[in-house]
CSV table of C-alpha atoms and ligand atoms in Angstrom, one decimal:
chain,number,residue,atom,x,y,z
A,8,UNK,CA,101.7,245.4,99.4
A,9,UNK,CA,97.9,245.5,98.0
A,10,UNK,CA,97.3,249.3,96.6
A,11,UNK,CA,93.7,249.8,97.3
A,12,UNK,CA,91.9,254.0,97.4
A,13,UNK,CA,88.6,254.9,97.6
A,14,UNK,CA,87.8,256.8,95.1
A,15,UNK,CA,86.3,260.0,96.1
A,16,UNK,CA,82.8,259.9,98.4
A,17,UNK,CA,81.7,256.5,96.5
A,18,UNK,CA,82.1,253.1,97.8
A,19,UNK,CA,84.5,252.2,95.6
A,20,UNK,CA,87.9,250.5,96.5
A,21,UNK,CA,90.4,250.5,93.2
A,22,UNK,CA,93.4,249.8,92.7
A,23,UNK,CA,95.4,253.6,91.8
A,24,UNK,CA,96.9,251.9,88.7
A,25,UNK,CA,93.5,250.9,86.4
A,26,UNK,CA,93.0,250.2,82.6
A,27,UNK,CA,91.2,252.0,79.9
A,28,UNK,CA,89.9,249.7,77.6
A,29,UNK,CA,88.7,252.2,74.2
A,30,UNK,CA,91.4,249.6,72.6
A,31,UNK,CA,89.9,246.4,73.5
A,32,UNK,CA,87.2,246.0,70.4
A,33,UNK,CA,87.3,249.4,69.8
A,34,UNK,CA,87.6,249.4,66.2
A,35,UNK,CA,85.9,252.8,65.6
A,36,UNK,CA,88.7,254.2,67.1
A,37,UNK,CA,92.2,252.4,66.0
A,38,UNK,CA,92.4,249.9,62.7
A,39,UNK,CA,93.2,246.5,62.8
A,40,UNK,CA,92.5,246.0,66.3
A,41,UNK,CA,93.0,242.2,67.4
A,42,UNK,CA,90.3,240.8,69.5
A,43,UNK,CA,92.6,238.5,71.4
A,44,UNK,CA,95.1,240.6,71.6
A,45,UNK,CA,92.7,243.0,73.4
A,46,UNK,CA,91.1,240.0,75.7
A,47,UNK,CA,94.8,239.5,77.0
A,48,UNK,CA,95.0,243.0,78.3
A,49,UNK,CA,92.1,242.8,79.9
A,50,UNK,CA,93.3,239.0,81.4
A,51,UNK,CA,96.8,240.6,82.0
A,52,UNK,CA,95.7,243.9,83.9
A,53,UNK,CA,92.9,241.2,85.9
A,54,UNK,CA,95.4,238.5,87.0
A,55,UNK,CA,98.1,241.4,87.8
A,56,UNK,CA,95.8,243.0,90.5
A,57,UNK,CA,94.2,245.5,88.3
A,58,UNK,CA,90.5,246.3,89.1
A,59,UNK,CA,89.6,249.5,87.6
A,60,UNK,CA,88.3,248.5,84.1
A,61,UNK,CA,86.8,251.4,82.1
A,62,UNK,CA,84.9,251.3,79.1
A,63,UNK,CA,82.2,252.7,77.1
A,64,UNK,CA,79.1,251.7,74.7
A,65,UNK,CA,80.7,254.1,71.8
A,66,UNK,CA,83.8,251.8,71.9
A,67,UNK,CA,83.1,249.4,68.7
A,68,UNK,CA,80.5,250.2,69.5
A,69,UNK,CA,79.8,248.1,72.0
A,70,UNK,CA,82.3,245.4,71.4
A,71,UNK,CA,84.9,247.0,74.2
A,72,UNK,CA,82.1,246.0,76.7
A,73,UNK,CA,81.2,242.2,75.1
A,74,UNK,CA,84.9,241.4,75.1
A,75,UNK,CA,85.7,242.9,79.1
A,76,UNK,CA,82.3,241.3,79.8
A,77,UNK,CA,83.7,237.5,78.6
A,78,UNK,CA,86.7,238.3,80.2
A,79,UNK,CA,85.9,239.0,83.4
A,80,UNK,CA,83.3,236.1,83.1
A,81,UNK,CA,85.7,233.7,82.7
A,82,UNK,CA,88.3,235.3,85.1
A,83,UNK,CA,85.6,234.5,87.7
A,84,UNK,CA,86.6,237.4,89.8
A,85,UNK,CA,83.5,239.7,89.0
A,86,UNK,CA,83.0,240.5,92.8
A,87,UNK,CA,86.6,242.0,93.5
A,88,UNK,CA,86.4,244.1,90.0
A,89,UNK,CA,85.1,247.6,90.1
A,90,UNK,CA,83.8,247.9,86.2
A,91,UNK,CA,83.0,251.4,84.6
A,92,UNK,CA,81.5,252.1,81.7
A,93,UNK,CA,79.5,254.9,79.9
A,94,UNK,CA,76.4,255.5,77.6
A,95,UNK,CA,75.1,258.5,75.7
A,96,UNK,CA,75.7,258.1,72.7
A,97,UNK,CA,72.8,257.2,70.2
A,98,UNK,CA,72.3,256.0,66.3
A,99,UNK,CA,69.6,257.6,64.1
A,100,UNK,CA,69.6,256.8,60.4
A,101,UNK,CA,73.4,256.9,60.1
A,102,UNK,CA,74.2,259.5,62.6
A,103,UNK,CA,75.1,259.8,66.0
A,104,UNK,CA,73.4,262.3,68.6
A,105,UNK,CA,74.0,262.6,72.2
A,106,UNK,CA,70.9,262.1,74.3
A,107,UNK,CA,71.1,262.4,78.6
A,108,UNK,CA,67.3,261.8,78.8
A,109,UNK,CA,66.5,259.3,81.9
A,110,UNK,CA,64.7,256.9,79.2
A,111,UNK,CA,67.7,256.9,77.5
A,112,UNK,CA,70.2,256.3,80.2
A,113,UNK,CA,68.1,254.1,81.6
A,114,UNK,CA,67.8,251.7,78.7
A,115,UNK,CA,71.7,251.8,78.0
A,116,UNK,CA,72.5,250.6,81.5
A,117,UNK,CA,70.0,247.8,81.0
A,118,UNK,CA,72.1,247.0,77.3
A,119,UNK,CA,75.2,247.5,79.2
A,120,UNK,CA,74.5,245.1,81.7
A,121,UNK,CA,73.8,242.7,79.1
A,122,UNK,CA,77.2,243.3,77.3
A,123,UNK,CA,79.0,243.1,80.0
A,124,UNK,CA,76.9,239.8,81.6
A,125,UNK,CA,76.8,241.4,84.7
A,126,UNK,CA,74.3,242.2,87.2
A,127,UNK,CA,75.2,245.6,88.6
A,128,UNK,CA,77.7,248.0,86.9
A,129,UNK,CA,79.9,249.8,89.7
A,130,UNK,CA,80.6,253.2,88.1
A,131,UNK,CA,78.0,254.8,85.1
A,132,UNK,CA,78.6,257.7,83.5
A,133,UNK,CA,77.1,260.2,80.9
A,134,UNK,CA,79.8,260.0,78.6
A,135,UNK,CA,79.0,263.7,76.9
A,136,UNK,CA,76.4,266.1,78.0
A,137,UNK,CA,73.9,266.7,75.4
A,138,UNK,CA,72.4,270.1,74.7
A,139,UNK,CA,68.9,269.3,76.0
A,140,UNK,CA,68.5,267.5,79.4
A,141,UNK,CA,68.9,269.1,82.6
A,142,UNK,CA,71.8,267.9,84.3
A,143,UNK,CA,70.1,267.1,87.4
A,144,UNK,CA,67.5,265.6,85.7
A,145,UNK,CA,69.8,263.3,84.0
A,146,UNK,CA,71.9,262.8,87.4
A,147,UNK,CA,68.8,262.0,89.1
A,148,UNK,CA,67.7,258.9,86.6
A,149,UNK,CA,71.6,257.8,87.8
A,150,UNK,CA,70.3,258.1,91.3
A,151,UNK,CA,67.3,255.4,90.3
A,152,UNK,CA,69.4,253.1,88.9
A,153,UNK,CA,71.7,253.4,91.8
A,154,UNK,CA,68.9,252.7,94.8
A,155,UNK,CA,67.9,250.1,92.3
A,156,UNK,CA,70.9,248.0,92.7
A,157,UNK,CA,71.4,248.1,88.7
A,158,UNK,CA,74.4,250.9,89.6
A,159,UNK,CA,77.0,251.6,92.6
A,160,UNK,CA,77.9,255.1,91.9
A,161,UNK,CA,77.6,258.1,89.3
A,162,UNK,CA,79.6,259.4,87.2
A,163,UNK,CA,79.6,262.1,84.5
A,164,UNK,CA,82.3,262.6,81.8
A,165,UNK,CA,83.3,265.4,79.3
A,166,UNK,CA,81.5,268.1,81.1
A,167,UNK,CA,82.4,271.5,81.8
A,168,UNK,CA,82.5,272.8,85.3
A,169,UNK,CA,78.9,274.8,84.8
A,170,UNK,CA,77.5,271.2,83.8
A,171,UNK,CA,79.1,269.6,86.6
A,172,UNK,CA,77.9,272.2,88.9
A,173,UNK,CA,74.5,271.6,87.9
A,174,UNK,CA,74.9,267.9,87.9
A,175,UNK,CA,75.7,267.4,91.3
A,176,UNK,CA,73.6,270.0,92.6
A,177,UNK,CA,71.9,267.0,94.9
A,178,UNK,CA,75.6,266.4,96.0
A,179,UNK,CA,75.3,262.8,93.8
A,180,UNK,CA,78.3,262.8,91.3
A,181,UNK,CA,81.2,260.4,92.7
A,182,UNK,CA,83.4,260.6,89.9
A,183,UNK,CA,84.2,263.1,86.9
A,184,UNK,CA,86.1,262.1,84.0
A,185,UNK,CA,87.6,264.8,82.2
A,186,UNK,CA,90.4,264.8,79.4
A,187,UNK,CA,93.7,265.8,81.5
A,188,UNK,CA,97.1,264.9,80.9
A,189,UNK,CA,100.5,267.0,81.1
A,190,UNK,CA,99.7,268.8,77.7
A,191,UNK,CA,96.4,270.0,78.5
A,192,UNK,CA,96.0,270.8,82.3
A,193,UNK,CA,93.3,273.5,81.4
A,194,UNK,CA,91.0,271.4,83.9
A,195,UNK,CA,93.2,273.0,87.3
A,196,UNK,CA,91.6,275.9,86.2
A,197,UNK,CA,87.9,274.8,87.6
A,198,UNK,CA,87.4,271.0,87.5
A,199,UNK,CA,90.3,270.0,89.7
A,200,UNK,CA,89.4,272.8,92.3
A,201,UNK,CA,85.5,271.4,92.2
A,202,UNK,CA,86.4,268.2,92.3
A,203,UNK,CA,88.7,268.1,95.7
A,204,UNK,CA,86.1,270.9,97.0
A,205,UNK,CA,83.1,267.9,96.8
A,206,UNK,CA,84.9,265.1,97.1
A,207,UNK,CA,84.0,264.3,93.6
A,208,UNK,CA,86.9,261.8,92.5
A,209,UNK,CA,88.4,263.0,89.3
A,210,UNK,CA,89.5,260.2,87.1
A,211,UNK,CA,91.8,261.7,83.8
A,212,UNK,CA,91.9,260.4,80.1
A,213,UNK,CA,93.9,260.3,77.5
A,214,UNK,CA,96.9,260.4,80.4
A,215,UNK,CA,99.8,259.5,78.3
A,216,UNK,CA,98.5,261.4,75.5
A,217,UNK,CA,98.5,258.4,73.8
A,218,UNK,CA,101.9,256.9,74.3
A,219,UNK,CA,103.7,260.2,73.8
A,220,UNK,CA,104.0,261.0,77.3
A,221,UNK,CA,106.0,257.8,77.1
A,222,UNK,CA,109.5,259.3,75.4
A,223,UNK,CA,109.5,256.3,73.1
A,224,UNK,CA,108.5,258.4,69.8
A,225,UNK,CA,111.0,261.0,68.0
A,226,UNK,CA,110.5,263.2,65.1
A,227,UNK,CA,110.6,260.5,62.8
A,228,UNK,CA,108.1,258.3,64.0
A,229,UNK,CA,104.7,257.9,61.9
A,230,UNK,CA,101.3,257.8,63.1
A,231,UNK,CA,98.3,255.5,61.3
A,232,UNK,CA,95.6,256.1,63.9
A,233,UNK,CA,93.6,259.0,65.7
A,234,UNK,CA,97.3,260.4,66.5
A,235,UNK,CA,97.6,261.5,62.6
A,236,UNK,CA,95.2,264.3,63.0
A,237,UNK,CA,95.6,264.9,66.4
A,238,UNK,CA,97.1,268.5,67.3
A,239,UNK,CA,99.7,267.2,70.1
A,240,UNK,CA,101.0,265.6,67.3
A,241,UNK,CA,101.6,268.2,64.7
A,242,UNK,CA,104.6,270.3,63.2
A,243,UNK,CA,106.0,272.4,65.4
A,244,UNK,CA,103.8,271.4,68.0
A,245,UNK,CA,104.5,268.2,68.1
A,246,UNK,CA,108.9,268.7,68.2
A,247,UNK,CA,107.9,270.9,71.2
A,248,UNK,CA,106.2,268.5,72.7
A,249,UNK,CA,108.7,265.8,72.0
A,250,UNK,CA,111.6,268.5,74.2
A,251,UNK,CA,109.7,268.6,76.8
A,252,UNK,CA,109.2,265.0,77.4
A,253,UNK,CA,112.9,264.7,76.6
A,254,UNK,CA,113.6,267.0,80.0
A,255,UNK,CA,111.8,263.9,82.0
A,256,UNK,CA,114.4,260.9,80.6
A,257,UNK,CA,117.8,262.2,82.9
A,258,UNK,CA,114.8,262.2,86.1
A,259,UNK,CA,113.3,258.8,85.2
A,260,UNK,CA,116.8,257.1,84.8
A,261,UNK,CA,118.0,258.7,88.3
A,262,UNK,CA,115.2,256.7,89.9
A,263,UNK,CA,115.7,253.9,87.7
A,264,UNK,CA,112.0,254.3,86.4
A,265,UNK,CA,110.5,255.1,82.5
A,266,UNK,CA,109.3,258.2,81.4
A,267,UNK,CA,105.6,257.1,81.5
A,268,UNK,CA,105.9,256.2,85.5
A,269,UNK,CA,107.0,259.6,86.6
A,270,UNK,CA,104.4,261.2,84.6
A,271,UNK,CA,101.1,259.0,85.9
A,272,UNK,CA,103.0,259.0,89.1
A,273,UNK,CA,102.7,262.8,89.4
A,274,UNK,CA,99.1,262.6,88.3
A,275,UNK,CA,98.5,260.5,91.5
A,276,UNK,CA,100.1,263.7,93.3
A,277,UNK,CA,97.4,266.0,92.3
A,278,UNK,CA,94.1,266.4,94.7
A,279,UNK,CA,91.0,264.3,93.9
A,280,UNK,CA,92.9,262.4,91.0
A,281,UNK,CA,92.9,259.4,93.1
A,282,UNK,CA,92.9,256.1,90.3
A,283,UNK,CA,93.6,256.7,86.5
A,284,UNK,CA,93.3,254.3,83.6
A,285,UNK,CA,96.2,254.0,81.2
A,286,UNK,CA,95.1,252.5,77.7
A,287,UNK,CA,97.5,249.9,76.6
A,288,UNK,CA,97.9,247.8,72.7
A,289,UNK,CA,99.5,244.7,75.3
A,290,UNK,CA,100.0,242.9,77.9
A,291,UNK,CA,103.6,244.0,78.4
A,292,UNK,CA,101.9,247.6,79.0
A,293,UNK,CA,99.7,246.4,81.2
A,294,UNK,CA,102.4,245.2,82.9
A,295,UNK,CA,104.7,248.0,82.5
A,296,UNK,CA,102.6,251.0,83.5
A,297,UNK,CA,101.7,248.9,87.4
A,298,UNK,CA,105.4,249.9,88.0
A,299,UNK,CA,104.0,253.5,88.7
A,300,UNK,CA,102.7,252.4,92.1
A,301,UNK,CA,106.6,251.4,93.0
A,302,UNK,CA,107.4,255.7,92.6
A,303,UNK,CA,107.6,257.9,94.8
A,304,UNK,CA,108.0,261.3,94.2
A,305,UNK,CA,110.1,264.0,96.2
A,306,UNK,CA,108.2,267.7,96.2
A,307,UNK,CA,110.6,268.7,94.0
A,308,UNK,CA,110.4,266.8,91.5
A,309,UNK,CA,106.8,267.2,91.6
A,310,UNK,CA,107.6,270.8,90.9
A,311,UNK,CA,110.1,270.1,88.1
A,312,UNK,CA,107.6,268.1,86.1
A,313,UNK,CA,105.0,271.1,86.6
A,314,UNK,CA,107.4,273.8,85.6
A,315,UNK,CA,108.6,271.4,82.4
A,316,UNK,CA,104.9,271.3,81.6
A,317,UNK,CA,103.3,274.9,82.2
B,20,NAP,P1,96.4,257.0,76.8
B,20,NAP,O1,96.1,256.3,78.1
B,20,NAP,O2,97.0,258.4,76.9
B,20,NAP,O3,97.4,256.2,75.9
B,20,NAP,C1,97.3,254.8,75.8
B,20,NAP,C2,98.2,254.4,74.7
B,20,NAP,O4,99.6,254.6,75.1
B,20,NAP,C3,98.2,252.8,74.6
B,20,NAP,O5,97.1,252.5,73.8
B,20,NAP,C4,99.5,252.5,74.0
B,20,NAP,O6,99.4,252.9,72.6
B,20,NAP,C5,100.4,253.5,74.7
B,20,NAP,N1,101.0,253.0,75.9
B,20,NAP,C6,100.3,252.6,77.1
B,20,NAP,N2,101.2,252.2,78.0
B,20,NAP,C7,102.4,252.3,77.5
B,20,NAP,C8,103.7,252.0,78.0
B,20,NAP,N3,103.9,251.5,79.2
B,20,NAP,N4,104.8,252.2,77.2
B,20,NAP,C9,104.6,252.6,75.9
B,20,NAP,N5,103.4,253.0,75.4
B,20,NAP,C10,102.3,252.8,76.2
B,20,NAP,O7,95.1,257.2,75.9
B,20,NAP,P2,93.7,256.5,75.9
B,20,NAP,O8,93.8,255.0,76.0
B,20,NAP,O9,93.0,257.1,74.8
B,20,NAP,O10,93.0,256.9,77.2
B,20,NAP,C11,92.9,256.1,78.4
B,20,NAP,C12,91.5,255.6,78.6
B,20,NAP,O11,90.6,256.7,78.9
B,20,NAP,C13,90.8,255.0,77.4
B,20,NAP,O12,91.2,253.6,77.2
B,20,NAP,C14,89.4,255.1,77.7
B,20,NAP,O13,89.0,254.1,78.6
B,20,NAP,C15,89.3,256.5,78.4
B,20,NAP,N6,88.9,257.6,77.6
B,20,NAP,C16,87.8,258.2,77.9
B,20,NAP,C17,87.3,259.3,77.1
B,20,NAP,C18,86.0,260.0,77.5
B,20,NAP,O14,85.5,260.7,76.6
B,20,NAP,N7,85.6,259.8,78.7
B,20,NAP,C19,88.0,259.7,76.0
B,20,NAP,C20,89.2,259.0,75.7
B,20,NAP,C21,89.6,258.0,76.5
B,20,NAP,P3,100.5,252.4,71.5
B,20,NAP,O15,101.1,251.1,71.9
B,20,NAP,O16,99.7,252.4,70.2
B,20,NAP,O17,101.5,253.5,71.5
């Protein structure tokens, strides 16, 4: 059966199950990355009927997008992929700013293209607001780029639902991507209700809250990477978090399923979350996370996994 939604008011066709690629050359983000290891994913997720690849400039930078770019080059499948990717972050003298000025965006889509040895890039985003630009001002350079052919749809990322608001206050956001995962839900509050209200298609990071929504680490395991400082994973915290993932493994075995299926199946559940993006180290995860699209989840276990999480 071919899995194919649309996501949100865009013309975008995707398969539910896509890939985030922040580990494919993303060295400024996880050490000792392996290049090839990485261009495997991507060829794994591509030949196993992924087509939701999502990127960013800020991953390497820029060597996330060169290395989907040569992969999807050489896959020769460019038409049936749906490739996202994002831009605003910029380098002055060492440091990084944020800058959602139309000259800017506008230039990074023109290096992304480049990176990515493509003509037109199906989803762009602003990856973070910055403090300065209108948002419907930035939006609207999006909207350019998009009659010019050099974008199919807009996106916006990281922004808060008085950002969003003003963003798509010509109706032209498709997609938001927002930080959302069974942890940190504080998005149902206003995104998610925005979201299904425009038919704004809301795609969520950091789903498996980086593998631990997968039950395979205990309170032994030791962390090398952006995990080590990050709060889901300290103390006390962190042996909470590890109980509550426990409650999912009787559930996931009942339907003879892993942990990590049941959880970004029941993110499918949720309105306007119509495609999310899984980052995975392999190919074997690539491979393993596609199982979601074989569960199916009865109402109550949809509440179960809400009430294990509120
Ligand atoms: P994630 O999807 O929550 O976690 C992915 C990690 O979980 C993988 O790297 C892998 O790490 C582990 N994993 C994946 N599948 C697994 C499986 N089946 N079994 C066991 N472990 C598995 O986190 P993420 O990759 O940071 O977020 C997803 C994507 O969202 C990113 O790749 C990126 O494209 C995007 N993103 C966007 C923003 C933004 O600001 N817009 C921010 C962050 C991320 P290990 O093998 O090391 O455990």
């Amino acid at each position: 059966m071919v899995h194919s939604v649309k996501l949100g008011k865009s013309n975008l066709n995707v398969n539910p199950i896509g890939l985030g690629t922040n580990a494919v050359g993303g060295h400024n983000l996880y050490p000792n990355l392996d290049e090839e290891q990485g261009k495997d994913v991507v060829r794994q997720a591509i030949e196993s009927g992924v087509n939701f690849l999502d990127t960013a400039f800020i991953y390497g930078p820029e060597r996330s997008e060169e290395l989907v770019g040569e992969v999807v080059k050489e896959s020769g499948k460019r038409d049936g992929l749906v490739i996202a990717t994002k831009a605003a972050h910029k380098f002055i003298n060492g440091d990084t700013t944020l800058d959602n000025s139309p000259k800017f965006l506008k230039e990074s889509v023109d290096r992304a293209l480049k990176r990515l040895q493509t003509d037109y890039i199906d989803l762009f985003y602003i990856h973070f607001p910055d403090d300065d630009t209108p948002k419907a001002e930035a939006v609207g350079a999006l909207k350019d780029l998009k009659d010019e052919g050099k974008i199919r749809s807009i996106g916006v990322s990281n922004f808060s639902i008085e950002q969003l608001e003003e963003a798509n206050q010509d109706g032209y956001v498709d997609v938001l991507q927002s930080e959302y995962n069974l942890f940190k839900r504080q998005a149902e509050e206003d995104l998610l209700p925005y979201t299904a209200e425009n038919n704004i298609s809301f795609v969520p990071y950091f789903p498996l809250a980086s593998g631990l929504l997968t039950g395979k680490y205990n309170e032994n395991s030791k962390f090398n990477d952006l995990r080590k400082d990050h709060p889901l994973f300290q103390g006390e915290t962190y042996k909470e978090n590890l109980k509550k993932v426990e409650k999912l493994r009787a559930m996931a075995e009942n339907k003879e399923v892993e942990i990590a299926h049941l959880v970004l199946a029941w993110y499918l559940t949720r309105d306007s979350i119509y495609a999310i993006i899984p980052g995975a180290k392999n190919a074997e995860q690539v491979k393993n996370n596609l199982k979601t699209l074989d569960v199916n989840l009865t109402q109550s276990e949809i509440d179960q996994i809400d009430q294990i999480f509120q």
